[in-house]
Amino acid sequence: MDAKVSSFGIPADPFADEPLRWTLAMDTASVPPPEQFDFYRTWHADLADVQLLGAKRSSFAARQQVWQLGDMALVTIECPGFGYDLRWEHRKRPLLDHWVLSVPFSRSPSGEMKAGKARMRCLALPDGGLTNDDLFVALFLPNTMPATNASSLQIGEATLRFLADYMLLLHRSLPHLRKGDLPLIVATTTNLFAAALAPSNDRDMAAQGPTDAVATARIARIITERLRDPLLTPDKLCRAVGVSRSRLYRMFEPAGGISNYVRRKRLLKTRDVLADSSDRRSISSIAEEWGFTDASTYSRMFKLEFGISPKEARELGWQGIKHATWLTIDQPAGGGSDSLSSVLINNSLGLSLSPRRREVASPGAPGFVQ
């Protein structure tokens, strides 16, 4: 593994450069319409009881994705929404005592998703309510974290909004992250919640590190969106996020500097394009698209990064030999033990479903909040 990667403190991992993948995906489309709501209820049967009070039709189109983040899990649940009234209630004898930060979304007449009020609740405490929202984004936090190891939390509205904004930013960023980014993301999220929820007068000082991490995540997302821009500069990034050059350089020092970070992201993009047999442009054209104007310099940097030349990478990709593969386990709808609760229990036991992707019924289900 390249030294530039290990500077993050991430151990050598043959999958480190691969896109970060969700751990579990569920879709009610795999069962007949009259059975869809009952199937949906099984997804969270160990955590809460859900009842359908009213529905426009007999079908219940719902999807769920679970992203495993160390001991935490980020979950998106897409529901039919308006016209489908649900009542939910925590189990009286819950298997888990996680805290859950959640944000509901409702679709406006124009089709835009509008966020509702964020909530923080504990699965071990009585709770319930009515809903007909279209989407939920939730972060499950084990009570083994110092910030959540309590039977009650005193959270101000401003702090709750800040944590919810971070969670939504994290969710939007997940499809653009690499597996090797996960340790940093887990540490950042843990530290941020510890600083935000700590009952201490030193909270502002403790939050400086997590605040930098939030800014880093925003910058990383901007870089991903503007990788093709040949005029992408540190000054542009500073203005976009509102940080100084010195702070920008400090935040990206673990990655070998901001320039090295951008260059490596562009190299990864060219590697993915080269492996696509449907793209038969010249290697120099592909390199130029992603900001490498000198072919010999690009070839040298590519080989230094990946150990093979761009030409060799293209030949391997066109032969169907990818730089890494993911094992997909398909199971019958409703079968097996894979569920949100099993992911959370495995987390608590120090187990992991990665690097396998656990998938039920909906291969390649897209994200819900982009």
mmCIF file of N, CA, C and O in Angstrom, residues 273-344:
data_model
loop_
_atom_site.group_PDB
_atom_site.id
_atom_site.type_symbol
_atom_site.label_atom_id
_atom_site.label_comp_id
_atom_site.label_asym_id
_atom_site.label_seq_id
_atom_site.Cartn_x
_atom_site.Cartn_y
_atom_site.Cartn_z
ATOM 1 N N VAL A 273 -11.996 4.543 -15.232
ATOM 2 C CA VAL A 273 -12.374 4.734 -16.636
ATOM 3 C C VAL A 273 -11.587 3.791 -17.533
ATOM 4 O O VAL A 273 -12.138 3.210 -18.481
ATOM 5 N N LEU A 274 -10.313 3.624 -17.264
ATOM 6 C CA LEU A 274 -9.485 2.741 -18.079
ATOM 7 C C LEU A 274 -9.986 1.299 -18.057
ATOM 8 O O LEU A 274 -9.861 0.576 -19.050
ATOM 9 N N ALA A 275 -10.571 0.897 -16.934
ATOM 10 C CA ALA A 275 -11.060 -0.484 -16.806
ATOM 11 C C ALA A 275 -12.376 -0.701 -17.538
ATOM 12 O O ALA A 275 -12.829 -1.841 -17.665
ATOM 13 N N ASP A 276 -12.985 0.379 -18.037
ATOM 14 C CA ASP A 276 -14.277 0.289 -18.720
ATOM 15 C C ASP A 276 -14.045 0.003 -20.206
ATOM 16 O O ASP A 276 -13.588 0.859 -20.956
ATOM 17 N N SER A 277 -14.371 -1.200 -20.651
ATOM 18 C CA SER A 277 -14.110 -1.594 -22.036
ATOM 19 C C SER A 277 -14.971 -0.838 -23.035
ATOM 20 O O SER A 277 -14.692 -0.850 -24.236
ATOM 21 N N SER A 278 -16.038 -0.180 -22.570
ATOM 22 C CA SER A 278 -16.885 0.591 -23.481
ATOM 23 C C SER A 278 -16.294 1.967 -23.797
ATOM 24 O O SER A 278 -16.747 2.637 -24.726
ATOM 25 N N ASP A 279 -15.298 2.383 -23.044
ATOM 26 C CA ASP A 279 -14.649 3.674 -23.272
ATOM 27 C C ASP A 279 -13.330 3.412 -23.997
ATOM 28 O O ASP A 279 -12.340 2.992 -23.387
ATOM 29 N N ARG A 280 -13.314 3.671 -25.308
ATOM 30 C CA ARG A 280 -12.145 3.347 -26.117
ATOM 31 C C ARG A 280 -11.337 4.583 -26.502
ATOM 32 O O ARG A 280 -10.574 4.558 -27.480
ATOM 33 N N ARG A 281 -11.488 5.653 -25.756
ATOM 34 C CA ARG A 281 -10.652 6.814 -25.996
ATOM 35 C C ARG A 281 -9.197 6.498 -25.690
ATOM 36 O O ARG A 281 -8.891 5.546 -24.962
ATOM 37 N N SER A 282 -8.316 7.316 -26.213
ATOM 38 C CA SER A 282 -6.904 7.123 -25.910
ATOM 39 C C SER A 282 -6.630 7.379 -24.440
ATOM 40 O O SER A 282 -7.368 8.123 -23.776
ATOM 41 N N ILE A 283 -5.566 6.770 -23.941
ATOM 42 C CA ILE A 283 -5.209 6.955 -22.533
ATOM 43 C C ILE A 283 -4.894 8.422 -22.248
ATOM 44 O O ILE A 283 -5.280 8.970 -21.207
ATOM 45 N N SER A 284 -4.260 9.086 -23.205
ATOM 46 C CA SER A 284 -3.916 10.499 -22.985
ATOM 47 C C SER A 284 -5.174 11.371 -22.909
ATOM 48 O O SER A 284 -5.221 12.335 -22.142
ATOM 49 N N SER A 285 -6.212 11.014 -23.685
ATOM 50 C CA SER A 285 -7.453 11.783 -23.630
ATOM 51 C C SER A 285 -8.135 11.622 -22.279
ATOM 52 O O SER A 285 -8.664 12.588 -21.712
ATOM 53 N N ILE A 286 -8.135 10.399 -21.772
ATOM 54 C CA ILE A 286 -8.734 10.144 -20.463
ATOM 55 C C ILE A 286 -7.964 10.881 -19.381
ATOM 56 O O ILE A 286 -8.555 11.508 -18.492
ATOM 57 N N ALA A 287 -6.649 10.825 -19.468
ATOM 58 C CA ALA A 287 -5.819 11.511 -18.474
ATOM 59 C C ALA A 287 -6.072 13.017 -18.495
ATOM 60 O O ALA A 287 -6.201 13.655 -17.450
ATOM 61 N N GLU A 288 -6.172 13.572 -19.709
ATOM 62 C CA GLU A 288 -6.392 15.017 -19.830
ATOM 63 C C GLU A 288 -7.747 15.420 -19.265
ATOM 64 O O GLU A 288 -7.889 16.497 -18.672
ATOM 65 N N GLU A 289 -8.769 14.549 -19.437
ATOM 66 C CA GLU A 289 -10.091 14.852 -18.898
ATOM 67 C C GLU A 289 -10.036 15.070 -17.395
ATOM 68 O O GLU A 289 -10.802 15.866 -16.836
ATOM 69 N N TRP A 290 -9.139 14.365 -16.722
ATOM 70 C CA TRP A 290 -9.055 14.453 -15.262
ATOM 71 C C TRP A 290 -7.860 15.283 -14.796
ATOM 72 O O TRP A 290 -7.391 15.119 -13.678
ATOM 73 N N GLY A 291 -7.365 16.175 -15.680
ATOM 74 C CA GLY A 291 -6.396 17.173 -15.237
ATOM 75 C C GLY A 291 -4.934 16.838 -15.457
ATOM 76 O O GLY A 291 -4.065 17.599 -15.021
ATOM 77 N N PHE A 292 -4.629 15.735 -16.148
ATOM 78 C CA PHE A 292 -3.235 15.361 -16.389
ATOM 79 C C PHE A 292 -2.898 15.698 -17.839
ATOM 80 O O PHE A 292 -3.234 14.966 -18.769
ATOM 81 N N THR A 293 -2.226 16.819 -18.051
ATOM 82 C CA THR A 293 -1.971 17.301 -19.409
ATOM 83 C C THR A 293 -0.712 16.705 -20.024
ATOM 84 O O THR A 293 -0.570 16.693 -21.243
ATOM 85 N N ASP A 294 0.191 16.205 -19.202
ATOM 86 C CA ASP A 294 1.432 15.612 -19.722
ATOM 87 C C ASP A 294 1.352 14.095 -19.595
ATOM 88 O O ASP A 294 1.282 13.554 -18.482
ATOM 89 N N ALA A 295 1.358 13.384 -20.730
ATOM 90 C CA ALA A 295 1.145 11.938 -20.745
ATOM 91 C C ALA A 295 2.230 11.172 -19.987
ATOM 92 O O ALA A 295 1.937 10.226 -19.256
ATOM 93 N N SER A 296 3.477 11.577 -20.149
ATOM 94 C CA SER A 296 4.567 10.839 -19.498
ATOM 95 C C SER A 296 4.528 11.027 -17.982
ATOM 96 O O SER A 296 4.756 10.077 -17.221
ATOM 97 N N THR A 297 4.220 12.251 -17.544
ATOM 98 C CA THR A 297 4.111 12.500 -16.100
ATOM 99 C C THR A 297 2.948 11.713 -15.513
ATOM 100 O O THR A 297 3.051 11.125 -14.430
ATOM 101 N N TYR A 298 1.824 11.696 -16.244
ATOM 102 C CA TYR A 298 0.669 10.929 -15.783
ATOM 103 C C TYR A 298 1.002 9.449 -15.660
ATOM 104 O O TYR A 298 0.681 8.811 -14.642
ATOM 105 N N SER A 299 1.664 8.885 -16.684
ATOM 106 C CA SER A 299 1.996 7.460 -16.654
ATOM 107 C C SER A 299 2.907 7.138 -15.472
ATOM 108 O O SER A 299 2.731 6.118 -14.790
ATOM 109 N N ARG A 300 3.859 8.029 -15.197
ATOM 110 C CA ARG A 300 4.783 7.803 -14.089
ATOM 111 C C ARG A 300 4.048 7.856 -12.748
ATOM 112 O O ARG A 300 4.265 7.008 -11.872
ATOM 113 N N MET A 301 3.155 8.833 -12.578
ATOM 114 C CA MET A 301 2.410 8.951 -11.325
ATOM 115 C C MET A 301 1.452 7.758 -11.151
ATOM 116 O O MET A 301 1.269 7.255 -10.047
ATOM 117 N N PHE A 302 0.830 7.324 -12.237
ATOM 118 C CA PHE A 302 -0.098 6.194 -12.176
ATOM 119 C C PHE A 302 0.632 4.932 -11.720
ATOM 120 O O PHE A 302 0.151 4.205 -10.834
ATOM 121 N N LYS A 303 1.795 4.678 -12.299
ATOM 122 C CA LYS A 303 2.541 3.466 -11.930
ATOM 123 C C LYS A 303 3.050 3.553 -10.499
ATOM 124 O O LYS A 303 3.071 2.547 -9.766
ATOM 125 N N LEU A 304 3.437 4.736 -10.073
ATOM 126 C CA LEU A 304 3.888 4.910 -8.697
ATOM 127 C C LEU A 304 2.749 4.643 -7.719
ATOM 128 O O LEU A 304 2.946 4.077 -6.646
ATOM 129 N N GLU A 305 1.532 5.022 -8.112
ATOM 130 C CA GLU A 305 0.373 4.872 -7.247
ATOM 131 C C GLU A 305 -0.140 3.442 -7.197
ATOM 132 O O GLU A 305 -0.463 2.913 -6.128
ATOM 133 N N PHE A 306 -0.213 2.777 -8.370
ATOM 134 C CA PHE A 306 -0.890 1.483 -8.443
ATOM 135 C C PHE A 306 0.024 0.300 -8.774
ATOM 136 O O PHE A 306 -0.422 -0.848 -8.755
ATOM 137 N N GLY A 307 1.277 0.576 -9.103
ATOM 138 C CA GLY A 307 2.209 -0.514 -9.350
ATOM 139 C C GLY A 307 2.183 -1.062 -10.765
ATOM 140 O O GLY A 307 2.989 -1.939 -11.097
ATOM 141 N N ILE A 308 1.285 -0.582 -11.614
ATOM 142 C CA ILE A 308 1.227 -0.985 -13.019
ATOM 143 C C ILE A 308 1.005 0.265 -13.861
ATOM 144 O O ILE A 308 0.594 1.309 -13.352
ATOM 145 N N SER A 309 1.276 0.156 -15.152
ATOM 146 C CA SER A 309 1.104 1.300 -16.038
ATOM 147 C C SER A 309 -0.361 1.469 -16.420
ATOM 148 O O SER A 309 -1.160 0.534 -16.277
ATOM 149 N N PRO A 310 -0.746 2.643 -16.916
ATOM 150 C CA PRO A 310 -2.122 2.819 -17.385
ATOM 151 C C PRO A 310 -2.495 1.810 -18.462
ATOM 152 O O PRO A 310 -3.626 1.309 -18.485
ATOM 153 N N LYS A 311 -1.579 1.492 -19.364
ATOM 154 C CA LYS A 311 -1.857 0.520 -20.419
ATOM 155 C C LYS A 311 -2.135 -0.856 -19.834
ATOM 156 O O LYS A 311 -3.078 -1.545 -20.259
ATOM 157 N N GLU A 312 -1.348 -1.260 -18.842
ATOM 158 C CA GLU A 312 -1.575 -2.566 -18.204
ATOM 159 C C GLU A 312 -2.902 -2.591 -17.454
ATOM 160 O O GLU A 312 -3.619 -3.600 -17.465
ATOM 161 N N ALA A 313 -3.237 -1.460 -16.814
ATOM 162 C CA ALA A 313 -4.510 -1.391 -16.093
ATOM 163 C C ALA A 313 -5.687 -1.523 -17.057
ATOM 164 O O ALA A 313 -6.678 -2.198 -16.763
ATOM 165 N N ARG A 314 -5.558 -0.889 -18.239
ATOM 166 C CA ARG A 314 -6.625 -0.995 -19.243
ATOM 167 C C ARG A 314 -6.746 -2.432 -19.751
ATOM 168 O O ARG A 314 -7.860 -2.950 -19.883
ATOM 169 N N GLU A 315 -5.643 -3.087 -20.027
ATOM 170 C CA GLU A 315 -5.680 -4.462 -20.532
ATOM 171 C C GLU A 315 -6.331 -5.394 -19.520
ATOM 172 O O GLU A 315 -7.150 -6.249 -19.872
ATOM 173 N N LEU A 316 -5.977 -5.244 -18.250
ATOM 174 C CA LEU A 316 -6.581 -6.077 -17.209
ATOM 175 C C LEU A 316 -8.074 -5.809 -17.083
ATOM 176 O O LEU A 316 -8.876 -6.733 -16.961
ATOM 177 N N GLY A 317 -8.450 -4.524 -17.118
ATOM 178 C CA GLY A 317 -9.862 -4.172 -16.993
ATOM 179 C C GLY A 317 -10.682 -4.712 -18.142
ATOM 180 O O GLY A 317 -11.795 -5.219 -17.957
ATOM 181 N N TRP A 318 -10.150 -4.623 -19.362
ATOM 182 C CA TRP A 318 -10.888 -5.097 -20.528
ATOM 183 C C TRP A 318 -10.989 -6.618 -20.561
ATOM 184 O O TRP A 318 -11.869 -7.182 -21.217
ATOM 185 N N GLN A 319 -10.084 -7.289 -19.836
ATOM 186 C CA GLN A 319 -10.169 -8.747 -19.715
ATOM 187 C C GLN A 319 -11.133 -9.168 -18.613
ATOM 188 O O GLN A 319 -11.347 -10.352 -18.379
ATOM 189 N N GLY A 320 -11.710 -8.178 -17.930
ATOM 190 C CA GLY A 320 -12.635 -8.489 -16.848
ATOM 191 C C GLY A 320 -11.957 -8.702 -15.518
ATOM 192 O O GLY A 320 -12.582 -9.144 -14.554
ATOM 193 N N ILE A 321 -10.660 -8.393 -15.433
ATOM 194 C CA ILE A 321 -9.911 -8.548 -14.177
ATOM 195 C C ILE A 321 -9.886 -7.203 -13.477
ATOM 196 O O ILE A 321 -9.149 -6.298 -13.851
ATOM 197 N N LYS A 322 -10.749 -7.042 -12.487
ATOM 198 C CA LYS A 322 -10.861 -5.772 -11.785
ATOM 199 C C LYS A 322 -9.796 -5.676 -10.704
ATOM 200 O O LYS A 322 -9.222 -6.671 -10.258
ATOM 201 N N HIS A 323 -9.585 -4.431 -10.245
ATOM 202 C CA HIS A 323 -8.594 -4.215 -9.189
ATOM 203 C C HIS A 323 -9.025 -4.865 -7.885
ATOM 204 O O HIS A 323 -8.211 -5.134 -7.034
ATOM 205 N N ALA A 324 -10.300 -5.084 -7.694
ATOM 206 C CA ALA A 324 -10.802 -5.845 -6.547
ATOM 207 C C ALA A 324 -12.257 -6.172 -6.815
ATOM 208 O O ALA A 324 -12.894 -5.568 -7.666
ATOM 209 N N THR A 325 -12.797 -7.134 -6.140
ATOM 210 C CA THR A 325 -14.195 -7.507 -6.316
ATOM 211 C C THR A 325 -14.865 -7.585 -4.962
ATOM 212 O O THR A 325 -14.230 -7.745 -3.934
ATOM 213 N N TRP A 326 -16.177 -7.453 -5.000
ATOM 214 C CA TRP A 326 -16.971 -7.597 -3.780
ATOM 215 C C TRP A 326 -17.819 -8.840 -3.916
ATOM 216 O O TRP A 326 -18.363 -9.113 -4.975
ATOM 217 N N LEU A 327 -17.945 -9.573 -2.846
ATOM 218 C CA LEU A 327 -18.776 -10.762 -2.836
ATOM 219 C C LEU A 327 -20.192 -10.374 -2.442
ATOM 220 O O LEU A 327 -20.427 -9.788 -1.402
ATOM 221 N N THR A 328 -21.141 -10.670 -3.301
ATOM 222 C CA THR A 328 -22.536 -10.383 -3.020
ATOM 223 C C THR A 328 -23.226 -11.659 -2.609
ATOM 224 O O THR A 328 -23.137 -12.667 -3.296
ATOM 225 N N ILE A 329 -23.897 -11.618 -1.496
ATOM 226 C CA ILE A 329 -24.636 -12.772 -1.016
ATOM 227 C C ILE A 329 -26.109 -12.503 -1.220
ATOM 228 O O ILE A 329 -26.671 -11.609 -0.599
ATOM 229 N N ASP A 330 -26.757 -13.238 -2.106
ATOM 230 C CA ASP A 330 -28.184 -13.084 -2.340
ATOM 231 C C ASP A 330 -28.935 -14.068 -1.471
ATOM 232 O O ASP A 330 -28.554 -15.230 -1.364
ATOM 233 N N GLN A 331 -30.010 -13.594 -0.854
ATOM 234 C CA GLN A 331 -30.822 -14.452 -0.015
ATOM 235 C C GLN A 331 -32.274 -14.269 -0.380
ATOM 236 O O GLN A 331 -32.664 -13.209 -0.865
ATOM 237 N N PRO A 332 -33.107 -15.255 -0.148
ATOM 238 C CA PRO A 332 -34.530 -15.082 -0.402
ATOM 239 C C PRO A 332 -35.092 -13.964 0.475
ATOM 240 O O PRO A 332 -34.616 -13.741 1.577
ATOM 241 N N ALA A 333 -36.084 -13.281 -0.046
ATOM 242 C CA ALA A 333 -36.694 -12.204 0.730
ATOM 243 C C ALA A 333 -37.174 -12.719 2.068
ATOM 244 O O ALA A 333 -37.898 -13.696 2.154
ATOM 245 N N GLY A 334 -36.756 -12.027 3.112
ATOM 246 C CA GLY A 334 -37.193 -12.412 4.442
ATOM 247 C C GLY A 334 -36.409 -13.565 5.029
ATOM 248 O O GLY A 334 -36.610 -13.949 6.172
ATOM 249 N N GLY A 335 -35.486 -14.135 4.250
ATOM 250 C CA GLY A 335 -34.756 -15.290 4.754
ATOM 251 C C GLY A 335 -33.483 -14.889 5.442
ATOM 252 O O GLY A 335 -32.987 -13.784 5.312
ATOM 253 N N GLY A 336 -32.874 -15.798 6.176
ATOM 254 C CA GLY A 336 -31.613 -15.537 6.837
ATOM 255 C C GLY A 336 -31.774 -14.636 8.041
ATOM 256 O O GLY A 336 -32.860 -14.223 8.407
ATOM 257 N N SER A 337 -30.659 -14.327 8.673
ATOM 258 C CA SER A 337 -30.695 -13.539 9.905
ATOM 259 C C SER A 337 -30.265 -12.103 9.691
ATOM 260 O O SER A 337 -30.140 -11.355 10.638
ATOM 261 N N ASP A 338 -30.010 -11.730 8.418
ATOM 262 C CA ASP A 338 -29.525 -10.383 8.160
ATOM 263 C C ASP A 338 -30.639 -9.374 8.330
ATOM 264 O O ASP A 338 -31.661 -9.421 7.654
ATOM 265 N N SER A 339 -30.452 -8.426 9.221
ATOM 266 C CA SER A 339 -31.422 -7.378 9.488
ATOM 267 C C SER A 339 -30.674 -6.246 10.161
ATOM 268 O O SER A 339 -29.505 -6.381 10.530
ATOM 269 N N LEU A 340 -31.352 -5.120 10.335
ATOM 270 C CA LEU A 340 -30.734 -4.003 11.040
ATOM 271 C C LEU A 340 -30.327 -4.413 12.439
ATOM 272 O O LEU A 340 -29.219 -4.098 12.894
ATOM 273 N N SER A 341 -31.184 -5.122 13.146
ATOM 274 C CA SER A 341 -30.848 -5.519 14.511
ATOM 275 C C SER A 341 -29.648 -6.453 14.538
ATOM 276 O O SER A 341 -28.812 -6.370 15.442
ATOM 277 N N SER A 342 -29.528 -7.355 13.543
ATOM 278 C CA SER A 342 -28.378 -8.257 13.531
ATOM 279 C C SER A 342 -27.088 -7.493 13.273
ATOM 280 O O SER A 342 -26.036 -7.815 13.833
ATOM 281 N N VAL A 343 -27.166 -6.447 12.412
ATOM 282 C CA VAL A 343 -25.992 -5.608 12.197
ATOM 283 C C VAL A 343 -25.585 -4.918 13.492
ATOM 284 O O VAL A 343 -24.407 -4.889 13.870
ATOM 285 N N LEU A 344 -26.561 -4.355 14.226
ATOM 286 C CA LEU A 344 -26.261 -3.657 15.470
ATOM 287 C C LEU A 344 -25.731 -4.603 16.533
ATOM 288 O O LEU A 344 -24.815 -4.269 17.290
#
